[in-house]
Amino acid sequence: MSALQRLLPSEHIIYLGDSARQPYGARRLAEVRKMSLECLDQLVGLGVKAIVIACNTASAAVLRDARERYQVPVIEVVGPASRMAASATKNHSVGVVCTEATRVAKAYEDAFAAAPHIDLVTKACPAFVGFVEAGVTTGPELVSVAEQYLTPLVEADIDTLILGCTHYPLISDAISGVMGERVALISSAEAAAQELAECLLRWNLCRPASGGRPSRLFLTTGDIEHFERIGSRFLGLPVSGHNTAATSGAVFAAAGS
């Protein structure tokens, strides 16, 4: 969300988060697919002009269905992050840290199939989400867990690491501290935001800067106070949430002008 606001300051943006049933990373992909499509249906019903599935797990589960189901452009996070990493790596060795569901789905392996010269190492890091949700973005306990997760990636001599979960950029300092300065970190959220910006420009869907102040709508399926607390931490600004009957989450959308 912060990347979208920075790159697309004139766009109306709706955020819908399934905080009642998160995290998605430990769920079966079929379950994630069902929940995600329910959420996307509601966003399309609100008249959005483009959708970003800003969750690696949901992207792995629902992308093909979403692009067949909806008439608006659908952007996900796996492909953009993979392309950015492929361009950034110098030694052709790339790592991915992600949820267990993303690892099982082999989403990044599929994305890198078109680049067989790149060696890919994938590591599920499920505990990272819990740290972020608890507001713990530094400290010895987090560093200890990061060292356990990331040591195989250090030993694999990767020079580029994809943060394959939208929670992980918030602990990028801890991750970078373990990996070392020579390893470039690729944020899947940043990559997706850039792809959305290019998509809106290509399809002539950009809202003009002269259109007035853009709106920001935050929807949650769960507890509003918890959502506002976590959302404010992610964005670095106050978030005022609203309840919704939708039952899926981890999705952003740029609303129609």
mmCIF file of C-alpha atoms in Angstrom, residues 52-217:
data_model
loop_
_atom_site.group_PDB
_atom_site.id
_atom_site.type_symbol
_atom_site.label_atom_id
_atom_site.label_comp_id
_atom_site.label_asym_id
_atom_site.label_seq_id
_atom_site.Cartn_x
_atom_site.Cartn_y
_atom_site.Cartn_z
ATOM 1 C CA VAL A 52 -3.271 -5.869 -7.447
ATOM 2 C CA ILE A 53 -3.228 -9.181 -5.595
ATOM 3 C CA ALA A 54 -0.701 -7.963 -3.040
ATOM 4 C CA CYS A 55 -0.097 -11.324 -1.421
ATOM 5 C CA ASN A 56 2.310 -13.968 -2.678
ATOM 6 C CA THR A 57 0.177 -16.833 -1.382
ATOM 7 C CA ALA A 58 -2.995 -15.481 -3.003
ATOM 8 C CA SER A 59 -1.105 -14.753 -6.229
ATOM 9 C CA ALA A 60 0.030 -18.363 -6.396
ATOM 10 C CA ALA A 61 -3.489 -19.631 -5.735
ATOM 11 C CA VAL A 62 -5.753 -17.431 -7.807
ATOM 12 C CA LEU A 63 -3.971 -15.462 -10.561
ATOM 13 C CA ARG A 64 -5.069 -17.556 -13.536
ATOM 14 C CA ASP A 65 -8.679 -17.668 -12.355
ATOM 15 C CA ALA A 66 -8.723 -13.935 -11.658
ATOM 16 C CA ARG A 67 -7.464 -12.987 -15.110
ATOM 17 C CA GLU A 68 -10.096 -15.192 -16.734
ATOM 18 C CA ARG A 69 -12.875 -14.005 -14.415
ATOM 19 C CA TYR A 70 -12.508 -10.207 -14.549
ATOM 20 C CA GLN A 71 -12.430 -7.625 -17.330
ATOM 21 C CA VAL A 72 -10.042 -5.276 -15.491
ATOM 22 C CA PRO A 73 -6.237 -5.682 -15.454
ATOM 23 C CA VAL A 74 -5.026 -7.983 -12.663
ATOM 24 C CA ILE A 75 -1.512 -7.490 -11.297
ATOM 25 C CA GLU A 76 0.160 -9.956 -8.934
ATOM 26 C CA VAL A 77 3.435 -9.947 -7.018
ATOM 27 C CA VAL A 78 5.334 -13.118 -7.995
ATOM 28 C CA GLY A 79 6.023 -12.330 -11.638
ATOM 29 C CA PRO A 80 7.111 -8.704 -11.151
ATOM 30 C CA ALA A 81 9.449 -9.631 -8.286
ATOM 31 C CA SER A 82 10.951 -12.474 -10.293
ATOM 32 C CA ARG A 83 11.636 -10.247 -13.282
ATOM 33 C CA MET A 84 13.203 -7.591 -11.076
ATOM 34 C CA ALA A 85 15.435 -10.184 -9.396
ATOM 35 C CA ALA A 86 16.469 -11.710 -12.713
ATOM 36 C CA SER A 87 17.624 -8.274 -13.856
ATOM 37 C CA ALA A 88 19.427 -7.530 -10.587
ATOM 38 C CA THR A 89 21.434 -10.723 -10.064
ATOM 39 C CA LYS A 90 25.070 -10.725 -11.142
ATOM 40 C CA ASN A 91 26.055 -14.308 -10.284
ATOM 41 C CA HIS A 92 22.754 -15.848 -11.466
ATOM 42 C CA SER A 93 21.946 -17.115 -7.968
ATOM 43 C CA VAL A 94 18.654 -15.885 -6.482
ATOM 44 C CA GLY A 95 16.961 -16.687 -3.188
ATOM 45 C CA VAL A 96 13.320 -16.400 -2.149
ATOM 46 C CA VAL A 97 11.935 -16.175 1.380
ATOM 47 C CA CYS A 98 8.207 -16.834 1.484
ATOM 48 C CA THR A 99 5.316 -18.531 3.259
ATOM 49 C CA GLU A 100 4.919 -22.294 3.335
ATOM 50 C CA ALA A 101 1.956 -22.153 0.943
ATOM 51 C CA THR A 102 3.953 -20.172 -1.627
ATOM 52 C CA ARG A 103 6.801 -22.674 -1.342
ATOM 53 C CA VAL A 104 4.475 -25.645 -1.810
ATOM 54 C CA ALA A 105 2.835 -23.990 -4.825
ATOM 55 C CA LYS A 106 6.282 -23.574 -6.448
ATOM 56 C CA ALA A 107 5.130 -20.161 -7.603
ATOM 57 C CA TYR A 108 8.637 -18.756 -7.950
ATOM 58 C CA GLU A 109 9.991 -21.911 -9.566
ATOM 59 C CA ASP A 110 7.311 -21.506 -12.227
ATOM 60 C CA ALA A 111 8.112 -17.814 -12.637
ATOM 61 C CA PHE A 112 11.821 -18.524 -13.151
ATOM 62 C CA ALA A 113 11.196 -21.381 -15.607
ATOM 63 C CA ALA A 114 11.836 -18.906 -18.429
ATOM 64 C CA ALA A 115 15.284 -18.154 -16.972
ATOM 65 C CA PRO A 116 16.944 -21.592 -16.632
ATOM 66 C CA HIS A 117 20.386 -19.986 -16.267
ATOM 67 C CA ILE A 118 19.388 -18.734 -12.798
ATOM 68 C CA ASP A 119 19.807 -20.971 -9.764
ATOM 69 C CA LEU A 120 16.874 -20.488 -7.393
ATOM 70 C CA VAL A 121 16.851 -21.311 -3.681
ATOM 71 C CA THR A 122 13.477 -21.062 -1.895
ATOM 72 C CA LYS A 123 13.064 -20.968 1.872
ATOM 73 C CA ALA A 124 9.774 -20.816 3.772
ATOM 74 C CA CYS A 125 10.004 -18.494 6.798
ATOM 75 C CA PRO A 126 6.590 -18.769 8.495
ATOM 76 C CA ALA A 127 7.617 -17.206 11.811
ATOM 77 C CA PHE A 128 8.464 -13.879 10.153
ATOM 78 C CA VAL A 129 4.777 -12.997 9.736
ATOM 79 C CA GLY A 130 4.148 -13.468 13.446
ATOM 80 C CA PHE A 131 6.956 -11.094 14.346
ATOM 81 C CA VAL A 132 5.610 -8.392 12.034
ATOM 82 C CA GLU A 133 2.023 -8.797 13.232
ATOM 83 C CA ALA A 134 3.265 -8.435 16.814
ATOM 84 C CA GLY A 135 5.133 -5.276 15.920
ATOM 85 C CA VAL A 136 8.554 -6.855 16.430
ATOM 86 C CA THR A 137 10.801 -5.664 13.611
ATOM 87 C CA THR A 138 14.160 -5.872 15.376
ATOM 88 C CA GLY A 139 15.809 -7.457 18.398
ATOM 89 C CA PRO A 140 17.818 -10.549 19.313
ATOM 90 C CA GLU A 141 14.926 -13.030 19.052
ATOM 91 C CA LEU A 142 14.090 -11.963 15.503
ATOM 92 C CA VAL A 143 17.749 -11.984 14.497
ATOM 93 C CA SER A 144 18.174 -15.488 15.924
ATOM 94 C CA VAL A 145 15.200 -16.795 13.919
ATOM 95 C CA ALA A 146 16.439 -14.983 10.809
ATOM 96 C CA GLU A 147 19.844 -16.630 11.146
ATOM 97 C CA GLN A 148 18.221 -20.073 11.346
ATOM 98 C CA TYR A 149 16.107 -19.445 8.262
ATOM 99 C CA LEU A 150 18.670 -17.618 6.157
ATOM 100 C CA THR A 151 21.865 -19.575 6.768
ATOM 101 C CA PRO A 152 21.149 -21.983 3.845
ATOM 102 C CA LEU A 153 20.737 -18.958 1.562
ATOM 103 C CA VAL A 154 24.008 -17.447 2.753
ATOM 104 C CA GLU A 155 25.740 -20.790 2.138
ATOM 105 C CA ALA A 156 24.202 -20.929 -1.359
ATOM 106 C CA ASP A 157 26.068 -17.685 -2.183
ATOM 107 C CA ILE A 158 23.024 -15.882 -3.577
ATOM 108 C CA ASP A 159 23.465 -12.226 -4.477
ATOM 109 C CA THR A 160 19.760 -11.346 -4.770
ATOM 110 C CA LEU A 161 16.958 -12.162 -2.327
ATOM 111 C CA ILE A 162 13.239 -11.794 -3.046
ATOM 112 C CA LEU A 163 11.138 -10.867 -0.023
ATOM 113 C CA GLY A 164 8.283 -13.098 -1.134
ATOM 114 C CA CYS A 165 5.715 -11.940 1.398
ATOM 115 C CA THR A 166 4.389 -8.410 1.786
ATOM 116 C CA HIS A 167 5.134 -8.553 5.533
ATOM 117 C CA TYR A 168 8.840 -9.156 5.065
ATOM 118 C CA PRO A 169 9.977 -5.664 3.974
ATOM 119 C CA LEU A 170 9.167 -4.463 7.481
ATOM 120 C CA ILE A 171 11.960 -6.684 8.815
ATOM 121 C CA SER A 172 14.341 -6.009 5.939
ATOM 122 C CA ASP A 173 16.983 -4.594 8.282
ATOM 123 C CA ALA A 174 17.155 -7.879 10.208
ATOM 124 C CA ILE A 175 17.209 -9.881 6.975
ATOM 125 C CA SER A 176 19.878 -7.692 5.431
ATOM 126 C CA GLY A 177 21.943 -7.913 8.609
ATOM 127 C CA VAL A 178 22.109 -11.684 8.244
ATOM 128 C CA MET A 179 22.534 -11.799 4.464
ATOM 129 C CA GLY A 180 25.140 -9.032 4.248
ATOM 130 C CA GLU A 181 25.304 -5.813 2.279
ATOM 131 C CA ARG A 182 26.304 -7.457 -0.995
ATOM 132 C CA VAL A 183 22.919 -9.230 -1.274
ATOM 133 C CA ALA A 184 20.249 -7.090 -2.969
ATOM 134 C CA LEU A 185 16.784 -7.332 -1.438
ATOM 135 C CA ILE A 186 13.837 -7.307 -3.847
ATOM 136 C CA SER A 187 10.443 -6.320 -2.422
ATOM 137 C CA SER A 188 7.572 -8.093 -4.171
ATOM 138 C CA ALA A 189 5.290 -5.232 -3.117
ATOM 139 C CA GLU A 190 7.523 -2.597 -4.723
ATOM 140 C CA ALA A 191 7.797 -4.642 -7.913
ATOM 141 C CA ALA A 192 4.011 -5.049 -8.150
ATOM 142 C CA ALA A 193 3.406 -1.343 -7.569
ATOM 143 C CA GLN A 194 5.776 -0.493 -10.414
ATOM 144 C CA GLU A 195 4.008 -2.946 -12.698
ATOM 145 C CA LEU A 196 0.632 -1.429 -11.828
ATOM 146 C CA ALA A 197 1.925 2.070 -12.614
ATOM 147 C CA GLU A 198 3.152 0.855 -16.013
ATOM 148 C CA CYS A 199 -0.152 -0.941 -16.645
ATOM 149 C CA LEU A 200 -2.279 2.128 -15.909
ATOM 150 C CA LEU A 201 -0.096 4.225 -18.207
ATOM 151 C CA ARG A 202 -0.185 1.616 -20.984
ATOM 152 C CA TRP A 203 -3.980 1.314 -20.829
ATOM 153 C CA ASN A 204 -4.512 5.077 -20.469
ATOM 154 C CA LEU A 205 -6.165 4.536 -17.079
ATOM 155 C CA CYS A 206 -4.192 7.058 -15.029
ATOM 156 C CA ARG A 207 -6.204 9.507 -12.975
ATOM 157 C CA PRO A 208 -5.005 13.076 -13.645
ATOM 158 C CA ALA A 209 -3.260 14.966 -10.865
ATOM 159 C CA SER A 210 -5.742 17.794 -11.463
ATOM 160 C CA GLY A 211 -8.624 15.520 -10.447
ATOM 161 C CA GLY A 212 -8.606 16.611 -6.840
ATOM 162 C CA ARG A 213 -7.589 14.870 -3.671
ATOM 163 C CA PRO A 214 -7.630 11.057 -4.064
ATOM 164 C CA SER A 215 -9.610 8.882 -1.677
ATOM 165 C CA ARG A 216 -8.236 6.091 0.509
ATOM 166 C CA LEU A 217 -10.674 3.422 1.714
#
